[in-house]
CSV table of C-alpha atoms in Angstrom, one decimal:
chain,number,residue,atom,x,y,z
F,1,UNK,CA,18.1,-19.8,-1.4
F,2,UNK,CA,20.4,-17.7,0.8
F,3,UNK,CA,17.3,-17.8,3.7
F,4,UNK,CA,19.6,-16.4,6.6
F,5,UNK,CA,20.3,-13.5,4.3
F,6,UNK,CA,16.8,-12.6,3.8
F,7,UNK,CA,16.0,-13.4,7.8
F,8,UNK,CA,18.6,-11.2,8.5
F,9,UNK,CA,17.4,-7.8,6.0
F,10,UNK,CA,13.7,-8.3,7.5
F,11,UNK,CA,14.6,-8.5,11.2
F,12,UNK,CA,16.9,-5.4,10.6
F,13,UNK,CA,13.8,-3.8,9.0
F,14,UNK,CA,10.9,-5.4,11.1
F,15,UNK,CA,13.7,-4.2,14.5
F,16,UNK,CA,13.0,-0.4,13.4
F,17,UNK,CA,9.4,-0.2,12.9
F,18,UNK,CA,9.2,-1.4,16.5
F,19,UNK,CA,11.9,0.7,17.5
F,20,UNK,CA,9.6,4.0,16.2
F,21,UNK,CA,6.0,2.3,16.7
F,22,UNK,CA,4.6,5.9,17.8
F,23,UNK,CA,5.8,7.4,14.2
F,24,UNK,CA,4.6,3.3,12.5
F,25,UNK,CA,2.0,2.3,14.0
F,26,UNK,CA,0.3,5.0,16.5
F,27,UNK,CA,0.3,7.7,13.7
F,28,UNK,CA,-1.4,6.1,10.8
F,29,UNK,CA,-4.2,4.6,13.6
F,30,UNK,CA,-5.3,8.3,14.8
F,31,UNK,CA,-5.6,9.5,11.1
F,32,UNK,CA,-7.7,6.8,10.3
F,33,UNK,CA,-9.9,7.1,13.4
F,34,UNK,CA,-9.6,11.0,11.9
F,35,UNK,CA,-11.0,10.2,9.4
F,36,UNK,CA,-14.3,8.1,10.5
F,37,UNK,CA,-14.8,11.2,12.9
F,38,UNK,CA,-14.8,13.7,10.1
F,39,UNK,CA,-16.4,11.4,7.5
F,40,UNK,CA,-18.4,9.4,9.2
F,41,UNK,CA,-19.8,12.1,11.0
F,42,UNK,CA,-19.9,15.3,8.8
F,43,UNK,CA,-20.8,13.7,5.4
F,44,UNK,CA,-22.6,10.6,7.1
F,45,UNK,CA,-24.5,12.6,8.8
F,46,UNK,CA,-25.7,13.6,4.5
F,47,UNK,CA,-25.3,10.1,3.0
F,48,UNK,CA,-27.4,7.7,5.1
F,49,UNK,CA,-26.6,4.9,3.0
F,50,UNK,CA,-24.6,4.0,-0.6
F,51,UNK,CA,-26.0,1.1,-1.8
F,52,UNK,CA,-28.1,-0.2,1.1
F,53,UNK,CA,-24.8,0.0,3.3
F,54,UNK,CA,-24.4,2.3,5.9
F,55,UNK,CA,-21.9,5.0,5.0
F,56,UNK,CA,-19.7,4.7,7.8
F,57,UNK,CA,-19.2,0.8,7.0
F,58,UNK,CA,-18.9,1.7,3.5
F,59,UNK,CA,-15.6,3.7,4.0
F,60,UNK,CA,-13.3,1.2,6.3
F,61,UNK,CA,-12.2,-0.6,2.9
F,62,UNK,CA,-11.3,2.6,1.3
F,63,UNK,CA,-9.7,3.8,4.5
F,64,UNK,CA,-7.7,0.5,4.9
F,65,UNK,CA,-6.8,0.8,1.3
F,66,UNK,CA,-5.1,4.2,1.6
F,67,UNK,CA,-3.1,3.5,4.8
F,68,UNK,CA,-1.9,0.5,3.4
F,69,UNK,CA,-1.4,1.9,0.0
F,70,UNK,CA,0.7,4.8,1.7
F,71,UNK,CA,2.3,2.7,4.6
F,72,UNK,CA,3.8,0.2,1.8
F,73,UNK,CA,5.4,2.7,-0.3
F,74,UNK,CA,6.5,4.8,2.7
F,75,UNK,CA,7.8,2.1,5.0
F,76,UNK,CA,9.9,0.2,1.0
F,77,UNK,CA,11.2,3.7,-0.4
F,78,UNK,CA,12.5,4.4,3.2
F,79,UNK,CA,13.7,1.0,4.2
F,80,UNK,CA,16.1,0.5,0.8
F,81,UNK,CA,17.0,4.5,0.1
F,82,UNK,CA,18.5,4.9,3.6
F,83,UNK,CA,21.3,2.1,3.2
F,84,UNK,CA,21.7,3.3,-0.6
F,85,UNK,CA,22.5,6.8,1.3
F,86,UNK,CA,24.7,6.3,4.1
F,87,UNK,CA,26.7,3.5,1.8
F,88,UNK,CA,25.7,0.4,3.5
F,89,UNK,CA,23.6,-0.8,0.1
F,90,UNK,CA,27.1,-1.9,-1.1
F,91,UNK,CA,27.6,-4.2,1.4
F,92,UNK,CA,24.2,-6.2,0.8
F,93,UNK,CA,25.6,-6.2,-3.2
F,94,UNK,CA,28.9,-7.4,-2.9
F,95,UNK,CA,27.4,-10.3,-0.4
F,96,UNK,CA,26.2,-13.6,-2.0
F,97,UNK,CA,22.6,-12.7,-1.9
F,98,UNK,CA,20.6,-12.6,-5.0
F,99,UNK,CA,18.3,-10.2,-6.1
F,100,UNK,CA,15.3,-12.3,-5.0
F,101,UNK,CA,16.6,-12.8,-1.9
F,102,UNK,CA,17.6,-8.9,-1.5
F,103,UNK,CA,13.8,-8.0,-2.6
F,104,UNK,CA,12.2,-10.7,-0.2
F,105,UNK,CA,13.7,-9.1,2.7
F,106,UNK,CA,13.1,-5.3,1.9
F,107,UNK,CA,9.9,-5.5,0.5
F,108,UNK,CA,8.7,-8.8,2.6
F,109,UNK,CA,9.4,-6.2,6.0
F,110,UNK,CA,7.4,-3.4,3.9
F,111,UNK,CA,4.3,-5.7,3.2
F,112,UNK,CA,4.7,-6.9,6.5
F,113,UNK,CA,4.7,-3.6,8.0
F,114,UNK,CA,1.5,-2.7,6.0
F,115,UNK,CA,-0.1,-5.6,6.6
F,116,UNK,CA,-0.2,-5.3,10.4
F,117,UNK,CA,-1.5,-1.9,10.1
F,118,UNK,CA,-4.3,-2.5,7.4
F,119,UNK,CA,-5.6,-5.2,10.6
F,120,UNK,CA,-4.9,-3.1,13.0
F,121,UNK,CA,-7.0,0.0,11.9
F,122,UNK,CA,-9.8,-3.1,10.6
F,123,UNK,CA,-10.1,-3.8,14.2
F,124,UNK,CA,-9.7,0.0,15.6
F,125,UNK,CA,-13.1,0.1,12.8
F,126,UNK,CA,-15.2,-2.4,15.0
F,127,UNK,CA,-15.4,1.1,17.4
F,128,UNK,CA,-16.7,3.2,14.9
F,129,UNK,CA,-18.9,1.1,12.8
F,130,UNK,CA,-20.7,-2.3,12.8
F,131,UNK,CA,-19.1,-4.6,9.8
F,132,UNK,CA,-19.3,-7.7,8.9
F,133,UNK,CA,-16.6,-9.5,6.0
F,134,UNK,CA,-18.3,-11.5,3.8
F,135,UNK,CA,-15.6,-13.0,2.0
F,136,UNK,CA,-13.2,-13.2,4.5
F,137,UNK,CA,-10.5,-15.4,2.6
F,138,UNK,CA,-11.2,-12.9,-0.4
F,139,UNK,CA,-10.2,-9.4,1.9
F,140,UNK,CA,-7.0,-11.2,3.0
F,141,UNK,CA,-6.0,-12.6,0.0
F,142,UNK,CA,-6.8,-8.8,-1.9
F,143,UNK,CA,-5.1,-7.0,1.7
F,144,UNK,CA,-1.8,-8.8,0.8
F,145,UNK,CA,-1.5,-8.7,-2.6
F,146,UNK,CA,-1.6,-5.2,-2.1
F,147,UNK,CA,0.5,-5.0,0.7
F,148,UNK,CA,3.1,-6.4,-1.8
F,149,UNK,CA,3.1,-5.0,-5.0
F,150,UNK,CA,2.6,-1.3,-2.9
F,151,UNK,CA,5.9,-2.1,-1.4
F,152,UNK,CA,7.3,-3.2,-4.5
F,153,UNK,CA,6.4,0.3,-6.3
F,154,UNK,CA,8.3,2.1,-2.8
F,155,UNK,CA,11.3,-0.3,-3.6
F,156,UNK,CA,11.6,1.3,-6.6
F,157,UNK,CA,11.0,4.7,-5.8
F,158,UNK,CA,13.8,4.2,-2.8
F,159,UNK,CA,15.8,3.2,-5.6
F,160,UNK,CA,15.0,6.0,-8.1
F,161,UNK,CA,15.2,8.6,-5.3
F,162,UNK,CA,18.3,11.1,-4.9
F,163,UNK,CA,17.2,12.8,-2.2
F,164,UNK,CA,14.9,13.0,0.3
F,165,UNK,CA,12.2,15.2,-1.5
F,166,UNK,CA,12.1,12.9,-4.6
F,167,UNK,CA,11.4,10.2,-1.9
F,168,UNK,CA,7.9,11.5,-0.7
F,169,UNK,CA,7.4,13.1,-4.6
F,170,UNK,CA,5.8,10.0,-6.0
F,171,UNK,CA,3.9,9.1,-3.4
F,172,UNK,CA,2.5,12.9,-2.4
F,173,UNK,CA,1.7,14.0,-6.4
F,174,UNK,CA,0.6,10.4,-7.6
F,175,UNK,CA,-0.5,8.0,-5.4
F,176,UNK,CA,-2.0,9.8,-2.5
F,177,UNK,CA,-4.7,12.0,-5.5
F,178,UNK,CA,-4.8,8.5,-7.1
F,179,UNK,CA,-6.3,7.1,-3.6
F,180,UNK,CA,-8.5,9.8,-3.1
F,181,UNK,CA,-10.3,10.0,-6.0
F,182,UNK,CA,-10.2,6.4,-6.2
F,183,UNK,CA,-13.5,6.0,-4.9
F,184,UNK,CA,-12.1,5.4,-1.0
F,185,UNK,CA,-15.1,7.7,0.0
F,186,UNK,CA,-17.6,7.1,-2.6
F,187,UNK,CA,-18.7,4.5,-5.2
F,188,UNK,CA,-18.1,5.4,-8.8
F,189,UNK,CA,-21.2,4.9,-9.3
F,190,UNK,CA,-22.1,8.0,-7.9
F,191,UNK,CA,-20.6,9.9,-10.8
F,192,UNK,CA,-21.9,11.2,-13.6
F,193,UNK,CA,-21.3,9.4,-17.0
F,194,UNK,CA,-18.1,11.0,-18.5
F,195,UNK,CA,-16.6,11.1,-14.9
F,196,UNK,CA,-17.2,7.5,-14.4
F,197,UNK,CA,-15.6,6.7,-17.6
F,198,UNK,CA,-12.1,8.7,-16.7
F,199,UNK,CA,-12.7,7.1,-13.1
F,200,UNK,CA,-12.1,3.3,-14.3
F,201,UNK,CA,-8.5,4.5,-15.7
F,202,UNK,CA,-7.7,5.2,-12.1
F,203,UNK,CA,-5.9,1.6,-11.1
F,204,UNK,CA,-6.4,2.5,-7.8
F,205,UNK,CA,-10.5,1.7,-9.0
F,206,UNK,CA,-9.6,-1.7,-9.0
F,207,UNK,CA,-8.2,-2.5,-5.8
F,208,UNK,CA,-10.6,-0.6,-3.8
F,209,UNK,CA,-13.5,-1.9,-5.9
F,210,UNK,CA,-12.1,-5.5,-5.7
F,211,UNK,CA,-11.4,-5.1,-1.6
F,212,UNK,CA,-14.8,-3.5,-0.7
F,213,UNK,CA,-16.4,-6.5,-2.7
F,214,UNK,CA,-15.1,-8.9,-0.1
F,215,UNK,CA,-16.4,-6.8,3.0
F,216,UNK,CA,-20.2,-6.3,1.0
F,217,UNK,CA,-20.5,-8.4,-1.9
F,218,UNK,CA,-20.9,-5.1,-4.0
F,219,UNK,CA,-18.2,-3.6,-6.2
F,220,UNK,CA,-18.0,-1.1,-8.8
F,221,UNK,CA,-16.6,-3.4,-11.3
F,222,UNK,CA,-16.0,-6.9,-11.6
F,223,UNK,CA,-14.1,-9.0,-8.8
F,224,UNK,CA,-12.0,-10.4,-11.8
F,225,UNK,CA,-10.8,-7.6,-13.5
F,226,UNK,CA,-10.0,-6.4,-9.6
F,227,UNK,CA,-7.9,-9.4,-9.2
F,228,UNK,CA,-6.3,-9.2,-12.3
F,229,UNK,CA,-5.1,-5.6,-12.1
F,230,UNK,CA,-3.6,-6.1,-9.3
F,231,UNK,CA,-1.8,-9.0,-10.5
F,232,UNK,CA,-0.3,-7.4,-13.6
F,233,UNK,CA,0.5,-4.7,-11.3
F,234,UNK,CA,2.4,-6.5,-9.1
F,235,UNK,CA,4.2,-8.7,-11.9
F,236,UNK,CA,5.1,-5.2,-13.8
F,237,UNK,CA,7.4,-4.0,-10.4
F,238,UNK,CA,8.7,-7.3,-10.2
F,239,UNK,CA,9.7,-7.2,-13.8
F,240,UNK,CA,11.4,-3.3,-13.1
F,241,UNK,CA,13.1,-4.4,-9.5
F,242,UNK,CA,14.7,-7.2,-11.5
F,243,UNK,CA,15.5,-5.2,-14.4
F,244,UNK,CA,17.4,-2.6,-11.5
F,245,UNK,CA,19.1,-5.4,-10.2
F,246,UNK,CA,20.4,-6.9,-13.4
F,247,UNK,CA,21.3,-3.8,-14.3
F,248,UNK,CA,22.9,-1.7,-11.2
F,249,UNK,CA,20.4,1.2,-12.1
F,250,UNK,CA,20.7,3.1,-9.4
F,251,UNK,CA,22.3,1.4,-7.1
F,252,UNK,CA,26.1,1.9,-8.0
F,253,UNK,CA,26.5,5.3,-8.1
């Protein structure tokens, strides 16, 4: 394995989110605090408690979820659609780096990148909220796994992407409703009957479900399933990125 080459793509990519850390980091932090103020406050002030847990504890996984969920697919799409359009995407192909290689540096930087900011706005939640993690090893093990196959799914929309407004198409019309009604500020189990039912083919269920389990010890469907929708998930983009790379879909026009 080619290990300078990949050093090399996620230094390049790690060097500019610290080169625009008000737009990477700051940003995504003061919508989340945002958030607790309008949630925690407005509709807390309603909702007491869901399930014996205080409403504004009862949000921070949902709220990690969606920063990290959006921050992965922003910070991949943007990180390999940029040298596909100003030409420099040739140069990383015609190098002897392998697809793997390629995809560990790009999306490894992405995950990275989400990662830091899914702990970051955990700890800016310790100023809002008292919480406690009751499966600790659980939330990190769940916080990367989607911190990875999130950047994954950006990889190949940076791929798929033309322009600039098929970049942010995906993630505006799909993934951010997906989050939302995903049960980030509610448990499905607040729905009605038929609306549950639709609810659980949201994937996004899953995750959240699976991630608030390891904060509570409560989830809306089992930690198993949880775990292994997100690991289908993840082995689906993998399949796709190396289907793009043994194909050139994309990526030599």
């Amino acid at each position: 394995m080619n290990l300078y080459a990949v050093r090399a793509i996620y230094t390049q990519e790690m060097g500019r989110f610290f080169r625009t850390v008000t737009q990477s980091l700051i940003a995504p932090v003061l919508s989340t605090s945002l958030y607790f103020v309008v949630f925690g406050a407005a509709i807390g002030g309603r909702i007491q408690e869901v399930e014996g847990i205080s409403y504004g504890a009862f949000i921070v996984p949902g709220l990690i979820m969606l920063s990290v969920i959006t921050q992965g697919i922003s910070n991949a799409s943007f990180g390999i659609y940029f040298p596909k359009f100003i030409g420099t995407i040739f140069e990383v192909l015609s190098a002897p780096v392998s697809f793997f290689e390629a995809v560990m540096g790009y999306v490894g930087a992405a995950a990275s990148k989400s990662f830091i900011i899914g702990i970051i706005i955990l700890i800016t939640s310790w100023f809002f909220v008292d919480i406690r993690i009751a499966h600790p090893v659980a939330m990190l093990a769940f916080l990367v796994l989607t911190c990875l196959s999130f950047a994954l799914m950006g990889f190949i929309i940076g791929i798929w992407a033309g322009n600039f407004e098929q970049l942010q198409l995906i993630p505006l019309l799909v993934i951010t409703p997906l989050v939302f009604l995903g049960g980030s500020f509610y448990s499905v189990s607040m729905l009605p009957g038929i609306w549950r039912t639709v609810a659980l083919f949201n994937p996004v269920v899953y995750l959240i479900s699976g991630f608030r389990w390891s904060f509570f010890g409560m989830a809306d469907v089992p930690v198993g399933i949880s775990l292994l929708a997100i690991a289908a998930f993840t082995a689906i983009c993998l399949g796709i990125v190396w289907w793009i790379f043994r194909t050139g879909w994309r990526l030599r026009r």
